[in-house]
GROMACS .gro file of C-alpha atoms in nm:
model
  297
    1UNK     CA    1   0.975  -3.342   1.392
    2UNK     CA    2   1.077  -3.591   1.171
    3UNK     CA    3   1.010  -3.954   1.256
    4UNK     CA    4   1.294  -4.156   1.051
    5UNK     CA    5   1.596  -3.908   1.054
    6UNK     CA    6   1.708  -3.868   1.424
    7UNK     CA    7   1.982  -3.677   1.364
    8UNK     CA    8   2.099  -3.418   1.065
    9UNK     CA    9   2.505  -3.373   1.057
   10UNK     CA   10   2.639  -3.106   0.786
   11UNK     CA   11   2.968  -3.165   0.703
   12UNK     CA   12   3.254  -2.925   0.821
   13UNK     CA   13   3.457  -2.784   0.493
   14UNK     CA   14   3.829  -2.749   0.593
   15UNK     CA   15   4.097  -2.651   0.352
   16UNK     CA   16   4.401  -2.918   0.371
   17UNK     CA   17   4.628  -2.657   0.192
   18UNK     CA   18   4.476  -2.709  -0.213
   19UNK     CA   19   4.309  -2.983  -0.118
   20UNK     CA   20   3.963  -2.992   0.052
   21UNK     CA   21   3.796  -3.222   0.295
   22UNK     CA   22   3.404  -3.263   0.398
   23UNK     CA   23   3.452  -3.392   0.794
   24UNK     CA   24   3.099  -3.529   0.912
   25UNK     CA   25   3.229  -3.740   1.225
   26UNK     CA   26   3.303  -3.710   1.537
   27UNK     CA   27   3.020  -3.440   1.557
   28UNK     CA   28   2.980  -3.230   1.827
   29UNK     CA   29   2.577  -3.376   1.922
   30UNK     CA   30   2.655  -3.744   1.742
   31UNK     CA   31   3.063  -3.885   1.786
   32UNK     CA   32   2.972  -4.208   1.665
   33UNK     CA   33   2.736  -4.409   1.511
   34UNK     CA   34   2.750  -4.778   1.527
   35UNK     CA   35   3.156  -4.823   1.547
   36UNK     CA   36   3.231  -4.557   1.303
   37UNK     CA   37   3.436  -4.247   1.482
   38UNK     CA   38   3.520  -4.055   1.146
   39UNK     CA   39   3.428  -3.993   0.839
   40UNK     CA   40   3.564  -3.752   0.598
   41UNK     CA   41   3.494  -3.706   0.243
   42UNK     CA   42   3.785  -3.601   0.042
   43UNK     CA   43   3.722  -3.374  -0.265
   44UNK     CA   44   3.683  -3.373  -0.564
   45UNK     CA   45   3.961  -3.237  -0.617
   46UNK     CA   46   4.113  -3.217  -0.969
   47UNK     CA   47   4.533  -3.153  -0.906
   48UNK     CA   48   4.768  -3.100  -1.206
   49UNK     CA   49   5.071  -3.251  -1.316
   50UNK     CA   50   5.399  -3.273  -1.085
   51UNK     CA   51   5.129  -3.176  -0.790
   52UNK     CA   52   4.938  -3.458  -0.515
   53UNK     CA   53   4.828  -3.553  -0.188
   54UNK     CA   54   5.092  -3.575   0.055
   55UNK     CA   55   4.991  -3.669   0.394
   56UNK     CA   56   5.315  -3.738   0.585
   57UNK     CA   57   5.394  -4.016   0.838
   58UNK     CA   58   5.159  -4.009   1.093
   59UNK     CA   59   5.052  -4.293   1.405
   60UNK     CA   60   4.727  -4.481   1.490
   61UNK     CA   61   4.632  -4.651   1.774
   62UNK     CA   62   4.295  -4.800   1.879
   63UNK     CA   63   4.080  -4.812   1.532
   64UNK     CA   64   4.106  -4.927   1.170
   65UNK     CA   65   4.108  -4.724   0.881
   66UNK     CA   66   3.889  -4.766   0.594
   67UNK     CA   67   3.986  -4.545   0.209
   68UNK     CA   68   3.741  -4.603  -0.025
   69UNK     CA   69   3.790  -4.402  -0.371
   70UNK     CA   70   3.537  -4.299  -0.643
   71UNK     CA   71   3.804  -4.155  -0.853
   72UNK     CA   72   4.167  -4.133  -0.871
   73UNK     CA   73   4.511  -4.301  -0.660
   74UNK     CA   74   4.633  -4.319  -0.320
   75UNK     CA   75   4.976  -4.492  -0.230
   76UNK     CA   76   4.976  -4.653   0.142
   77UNK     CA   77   5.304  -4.721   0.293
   78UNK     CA   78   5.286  -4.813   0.666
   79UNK     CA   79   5.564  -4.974   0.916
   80UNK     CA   80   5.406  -5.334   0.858
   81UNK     CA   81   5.607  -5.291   0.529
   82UNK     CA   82   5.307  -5.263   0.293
   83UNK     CA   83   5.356  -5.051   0.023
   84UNK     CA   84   4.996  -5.059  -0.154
   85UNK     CA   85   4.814  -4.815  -0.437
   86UNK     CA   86   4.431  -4.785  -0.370
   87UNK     CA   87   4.166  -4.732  -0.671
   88UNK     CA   88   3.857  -4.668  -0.711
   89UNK     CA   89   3.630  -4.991  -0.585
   90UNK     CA   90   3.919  -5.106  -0.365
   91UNK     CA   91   3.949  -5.126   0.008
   92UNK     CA   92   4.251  -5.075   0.218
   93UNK     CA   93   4.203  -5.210   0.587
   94UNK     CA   94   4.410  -5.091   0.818
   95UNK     CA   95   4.429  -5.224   1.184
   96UNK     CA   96   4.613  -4.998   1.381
   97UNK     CA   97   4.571  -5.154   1.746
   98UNK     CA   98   4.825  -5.119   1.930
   99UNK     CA   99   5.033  -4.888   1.699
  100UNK     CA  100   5.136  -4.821   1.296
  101UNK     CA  101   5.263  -4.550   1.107
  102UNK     CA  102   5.143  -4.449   0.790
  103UNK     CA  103   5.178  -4.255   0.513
  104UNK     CA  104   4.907  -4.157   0.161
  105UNK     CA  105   5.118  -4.011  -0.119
  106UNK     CA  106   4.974  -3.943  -0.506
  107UNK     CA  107   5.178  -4.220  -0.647
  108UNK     CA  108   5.416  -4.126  -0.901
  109UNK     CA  109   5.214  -4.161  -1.266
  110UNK     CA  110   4.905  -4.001  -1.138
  111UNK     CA  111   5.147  -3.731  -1.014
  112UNK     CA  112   5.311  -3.683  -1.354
  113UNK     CA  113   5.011  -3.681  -1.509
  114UNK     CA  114   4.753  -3.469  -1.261
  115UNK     CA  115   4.482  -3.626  -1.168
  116UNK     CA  116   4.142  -3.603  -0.974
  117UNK     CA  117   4.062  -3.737  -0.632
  118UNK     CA  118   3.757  -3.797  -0.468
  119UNK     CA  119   3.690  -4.034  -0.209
  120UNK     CA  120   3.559  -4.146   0.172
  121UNK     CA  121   3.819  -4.194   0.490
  122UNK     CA  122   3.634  -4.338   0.822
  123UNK     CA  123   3.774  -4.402   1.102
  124UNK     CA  124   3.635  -4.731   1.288
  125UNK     CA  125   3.683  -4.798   1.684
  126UNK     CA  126   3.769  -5.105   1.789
  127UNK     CA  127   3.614  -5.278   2.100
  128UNK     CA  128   3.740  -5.251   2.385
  129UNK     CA  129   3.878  -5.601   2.447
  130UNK     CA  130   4.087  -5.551   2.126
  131UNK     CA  131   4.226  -5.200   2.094
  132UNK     CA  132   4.599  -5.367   2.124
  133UNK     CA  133   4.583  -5.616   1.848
  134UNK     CA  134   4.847  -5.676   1.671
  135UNK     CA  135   4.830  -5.397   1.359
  136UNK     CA  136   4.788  -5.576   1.025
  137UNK     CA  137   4.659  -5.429   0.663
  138UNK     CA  138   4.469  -5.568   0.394
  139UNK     CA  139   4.377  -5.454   0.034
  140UNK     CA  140   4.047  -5.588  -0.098
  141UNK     CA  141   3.979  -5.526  -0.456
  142UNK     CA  142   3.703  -5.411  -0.630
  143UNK     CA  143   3.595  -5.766  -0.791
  144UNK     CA  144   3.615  -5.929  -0.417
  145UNK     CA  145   3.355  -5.711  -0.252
  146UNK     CA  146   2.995  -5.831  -0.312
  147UNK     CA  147   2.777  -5.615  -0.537
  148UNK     CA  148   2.444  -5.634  -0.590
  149UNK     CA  149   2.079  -5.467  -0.664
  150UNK     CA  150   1.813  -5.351  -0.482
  151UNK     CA  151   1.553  -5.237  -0.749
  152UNK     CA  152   1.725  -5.031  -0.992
  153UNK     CA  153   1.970  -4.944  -0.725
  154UNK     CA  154   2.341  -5.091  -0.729
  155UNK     CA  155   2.505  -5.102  -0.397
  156UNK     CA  156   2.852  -5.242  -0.291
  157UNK     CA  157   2.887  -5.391  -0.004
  158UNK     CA  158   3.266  -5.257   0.176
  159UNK     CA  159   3.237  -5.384   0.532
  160UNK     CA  160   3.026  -5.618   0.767
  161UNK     CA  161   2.667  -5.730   0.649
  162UNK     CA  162   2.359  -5.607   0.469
  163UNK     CA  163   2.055  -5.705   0.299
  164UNK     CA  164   2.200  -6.119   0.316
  165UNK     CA  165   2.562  -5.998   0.207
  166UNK     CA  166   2.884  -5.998   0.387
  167UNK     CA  167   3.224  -5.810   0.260
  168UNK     CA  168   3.552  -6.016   0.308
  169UNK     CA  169   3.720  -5.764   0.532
  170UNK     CA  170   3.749  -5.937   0.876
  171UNK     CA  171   3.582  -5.708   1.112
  172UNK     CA  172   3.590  -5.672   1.520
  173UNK     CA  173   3.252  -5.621   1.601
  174UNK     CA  174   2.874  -5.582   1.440
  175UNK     CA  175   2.957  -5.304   1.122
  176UNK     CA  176   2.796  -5.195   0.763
  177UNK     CA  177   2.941  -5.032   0.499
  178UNK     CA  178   2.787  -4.953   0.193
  179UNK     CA  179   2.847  -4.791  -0.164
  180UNK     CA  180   2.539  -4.707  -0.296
  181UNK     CA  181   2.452  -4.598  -0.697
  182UNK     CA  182   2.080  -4.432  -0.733
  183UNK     CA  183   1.960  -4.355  -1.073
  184UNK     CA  184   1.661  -4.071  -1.125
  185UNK     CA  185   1.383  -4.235  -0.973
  186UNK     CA  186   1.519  -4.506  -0.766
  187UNK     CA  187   1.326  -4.612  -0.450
  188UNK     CA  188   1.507  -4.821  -0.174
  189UNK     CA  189   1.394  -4.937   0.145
  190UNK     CA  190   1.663  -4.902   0.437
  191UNK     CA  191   1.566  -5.184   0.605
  192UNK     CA  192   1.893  -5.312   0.717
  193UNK     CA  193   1.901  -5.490   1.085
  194UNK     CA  194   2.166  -5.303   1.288
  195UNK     CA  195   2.100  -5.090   1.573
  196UNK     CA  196   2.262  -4.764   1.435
  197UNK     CA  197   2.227  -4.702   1.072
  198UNK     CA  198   2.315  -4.326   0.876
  199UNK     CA  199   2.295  -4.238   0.531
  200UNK     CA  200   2.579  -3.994   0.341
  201UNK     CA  201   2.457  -3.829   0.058
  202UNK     CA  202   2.779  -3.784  -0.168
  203UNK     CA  203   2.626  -3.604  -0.481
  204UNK     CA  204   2.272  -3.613  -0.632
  205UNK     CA  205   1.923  -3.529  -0.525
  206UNK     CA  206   1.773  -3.779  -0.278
  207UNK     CA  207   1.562  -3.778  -0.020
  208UNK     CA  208   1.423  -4.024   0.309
  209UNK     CA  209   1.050  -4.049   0.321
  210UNK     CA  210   1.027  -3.741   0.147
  211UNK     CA  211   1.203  -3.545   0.365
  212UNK     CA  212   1.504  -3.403   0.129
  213UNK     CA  213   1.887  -3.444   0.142
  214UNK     CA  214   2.142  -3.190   0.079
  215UNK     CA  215   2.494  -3.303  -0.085
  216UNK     CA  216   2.760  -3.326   0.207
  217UNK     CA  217   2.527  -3.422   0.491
  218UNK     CA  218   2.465  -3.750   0.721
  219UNK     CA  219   2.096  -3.841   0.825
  220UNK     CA  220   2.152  -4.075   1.189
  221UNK     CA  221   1.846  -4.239   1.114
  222UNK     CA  222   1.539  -4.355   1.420
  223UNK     CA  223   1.603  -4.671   1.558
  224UNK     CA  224   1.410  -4.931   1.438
  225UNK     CA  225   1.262  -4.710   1.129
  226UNK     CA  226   1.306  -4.855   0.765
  227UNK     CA  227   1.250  -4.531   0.597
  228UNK     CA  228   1.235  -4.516   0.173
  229UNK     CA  229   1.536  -4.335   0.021
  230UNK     CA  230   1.449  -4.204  -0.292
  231UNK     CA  231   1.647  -4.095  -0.603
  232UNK     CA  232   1.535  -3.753  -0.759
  233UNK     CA  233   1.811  -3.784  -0.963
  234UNK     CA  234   2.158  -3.991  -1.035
  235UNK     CA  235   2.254  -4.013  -0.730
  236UNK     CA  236   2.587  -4.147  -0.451
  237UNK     CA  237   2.515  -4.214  -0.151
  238UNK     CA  238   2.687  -4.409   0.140
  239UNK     CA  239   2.562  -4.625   0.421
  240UNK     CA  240   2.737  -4.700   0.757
  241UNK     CA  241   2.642  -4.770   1.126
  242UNK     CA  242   2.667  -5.089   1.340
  243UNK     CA  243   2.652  -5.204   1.696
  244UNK     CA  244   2.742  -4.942   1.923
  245UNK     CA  245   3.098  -4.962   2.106
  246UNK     CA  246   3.004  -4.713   2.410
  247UNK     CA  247   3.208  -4.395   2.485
  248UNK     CA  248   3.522  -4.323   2.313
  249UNK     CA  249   3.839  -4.094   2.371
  250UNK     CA  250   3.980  -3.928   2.067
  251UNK     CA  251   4.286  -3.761   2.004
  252UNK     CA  252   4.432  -3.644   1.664
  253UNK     CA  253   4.453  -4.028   1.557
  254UNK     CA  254   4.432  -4.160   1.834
  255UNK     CA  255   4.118  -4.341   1.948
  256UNK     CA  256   4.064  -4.511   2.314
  257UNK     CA  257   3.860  -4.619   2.548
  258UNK     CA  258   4.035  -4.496   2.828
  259UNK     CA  259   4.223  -4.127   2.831
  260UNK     CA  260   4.521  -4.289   2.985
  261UNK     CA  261   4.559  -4.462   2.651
  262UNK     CA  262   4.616  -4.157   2.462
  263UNK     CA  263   4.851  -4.017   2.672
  264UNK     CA  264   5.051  -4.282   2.661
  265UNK     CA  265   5.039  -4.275   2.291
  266UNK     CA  266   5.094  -3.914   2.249
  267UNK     CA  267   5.421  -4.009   2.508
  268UNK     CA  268   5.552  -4.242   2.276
  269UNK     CA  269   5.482  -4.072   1.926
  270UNK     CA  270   5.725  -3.769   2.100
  271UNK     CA  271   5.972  -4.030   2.239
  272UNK     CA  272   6.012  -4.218   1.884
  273UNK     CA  273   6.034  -3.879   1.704
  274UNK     CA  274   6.321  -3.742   1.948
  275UNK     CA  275   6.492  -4.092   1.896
  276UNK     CA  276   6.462  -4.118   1.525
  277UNK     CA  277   6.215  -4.380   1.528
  278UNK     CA  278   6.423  -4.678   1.619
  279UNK     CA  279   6.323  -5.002   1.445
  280UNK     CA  280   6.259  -5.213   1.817
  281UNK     CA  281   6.021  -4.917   1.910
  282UNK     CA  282   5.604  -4.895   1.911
  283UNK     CA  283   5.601  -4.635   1.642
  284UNK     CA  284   5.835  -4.649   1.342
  285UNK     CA  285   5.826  -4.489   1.007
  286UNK     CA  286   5.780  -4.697   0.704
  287UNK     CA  287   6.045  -4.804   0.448
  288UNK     CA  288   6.145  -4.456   0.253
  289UNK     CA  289   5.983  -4.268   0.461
  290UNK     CA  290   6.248  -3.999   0.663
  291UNK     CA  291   5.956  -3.713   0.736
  292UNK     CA  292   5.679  -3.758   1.004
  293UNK     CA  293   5.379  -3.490   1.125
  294UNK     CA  294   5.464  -3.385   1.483
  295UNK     CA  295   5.232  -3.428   1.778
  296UNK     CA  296   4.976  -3.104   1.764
  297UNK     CA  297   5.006  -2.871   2.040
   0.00000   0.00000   0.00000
C-alpha cells in the first residue's frame, strides 16, 4: 500500500464527435480535491482546415472555469459581453455564480488554417457563502503569471499559491494550480502546504517516490506527505488541490451546494430557451450567438 499516493484516478476517454477528451474529475471514489470539481484534458487533437471546436452556448452556475492551453486557440464569448481568444500560457477566469452563458469556438484563422489543440478545462466550486456572485471573466496572459524553478524543473504558477508564489487571478477560497515542465532526470519535492494536493501527469515518464505514473492519470496524494516526483524523461505534469469546500451537487454545469439550486437552474435554462433568451433574464446568450445546447434528459 502505498504511503504518498492516496488515491489513483485514470482518466475516462470520451469521444466529443472528432474531438477527444481525458475526464479525471468528478470520480466516482474522489469528486473533488481541494476546490477543484473537474478536470478534463482536451486532446491533442490535430483538426484540418475549415474544421474546429465548437462547443455551443451553454450555462454555469456555482463554480469558475479555468482553460489553460499547451497548444493551439480557443475563442470565449459569454453574456458578460467578453469576446476573448485563449493561447497557450494564458488563463481565462470565468466566474459563473449566479449564472453566464458561454460559448468556445476555433476562432476563425486557426480554422482556416487547421490547427492542433491540446489543453486542461477544470471546473472550480465556489464556497458556499459565494455561489451567487455576480459572474465576471478575466484573461491573464502568459507574461502575468509567475514562473519559476525548482531545480531543473520550470513550473507556472495559474491559480492561488505555491512554493512563496501567488498567480494574479483573484480566487474565493485556499487553491493551487500549477504548470509544471520536467526534463529527463528532474527531481522535485511536492512539498506544497495545502491540505489536498494531486498530481496530473500530461505526457512523459514520471514517477512519486518511485512508485511510477502512467500518462492520463491523477495521483490524490497522503495528507501531509511531501513525496519526490521524479522525471524519467521530458516530462508535463500538472498540480492542483486546495482547501476542501465540503460536499457538492453537480449537474451537467451546474455545481451547488444544495440540490434545490440545480433545479432551479435547470428551471430557468428551459424557461430562457422556450422564451428566446430575453436580455432582462438569468441566462442569456452572448452577442452572435443564436444556437444554445439544450438541458440533457
Amino acid at each position: 500500500m502505498s504511503t504518498v499516493i492516496a488515491r489513483r484516478i485514470e482518466g475516462r476517454t470520451r469521444d466529443l464527435g472528432g474531438f477527444e477528451v481525458r475526464r479525471v474529475l468528478p470520480a466516482p471514489r474522489q469528486r473533488m480535491v481541494g476546490p477543484f470539481i473537474f478536470f478534463d484534458q482536451m486532446g491533442p487533437a490535430v483538426f484540418e482546415p475549415g474544421t474546429g471546436i465548437d462547443v455551443r452556448a451553454h450555462p454555469h452556475i456555482g463554480l469558475a472555469t479555468v482553460t489553460y492551453l499547451f497548444d493551439g486557440a480557443l475563442r470565449h464569448q459569454d453574456s458578460l459581453g467578453i469576446d476573448a481568444v485563449i493561447r497557450p500560457g494564458d488563463v481565462n477566469w470565468m466566474t459563473a455564480g449566479r449564472g453566464v452563458v458561454h460559448s468556445e469556438r476555433t476562432p476563425p484563422p486557426e480554422r482556416a488554417n487547421g490547427h492542433r489543440i491540446h489543453g486542461i478545462q477544470t471546473w472550480v466550486a465556489l464556497p458556499a457563502g459565494q455561489e451567487d456572485v455576480a459572474p465576471a471573466f478575466h484573461h491573464h496572459p502568459a507574461a502575468s503569471l509567475p514562473e519559476f524553478y525548482r531545480g531543473c524543473a520550470r513550473f507556472r504558477l495559474i491559480l492561488g499559491t505555491a512554493w512563496g508564489q501567488e498567480a494574479p487571478a483573484d480566487v474565493f477560497s485556499p487553491i493551487f494550480y500549477l504548470h509544471g515542465r520536467l526534463p529527463a532526470g528532474a527531481d522535485v519535492t511536492i512539498d506544497i502546504g495545502h491540505e489536498e494536493r494531486a498530481v496530473y501527469l500530461v505526457s512523459g515518464q514520471a514517477a512519486l517516490d518511485g512508485e511510477a505514473l502512467q500518462p492520463g492519470e491523477m495521483a490524490v496524494l497522503t495528507p501531509g506527505s511531501a513525496p519526490q516526483l521524479t522525471a524519467d524523461e521530458d516530462s508535463i505534469v500538472m498540480l492542483c488541490g486546495g482547501a476542501p469546500l465540503g460536499k457538492r451537487e453537480i449537474f451537467w454545469n451546474f455545481v451547488a451546494s444544495d440540490a434545490a439550486r440545480l433545479t432551479e437552474a435547470r428551471r430557468d435554462w428551459v424557461e430562457a430557451a422556450s422564451a428566446g433568451f430575453p436580455a432582462d433574464g438569468r441566462f442569456t446568450l452572448p452577442a452572435g450567438e443564436t444556437d444554445h445546447i439544450p438541458l440533457p434528459e
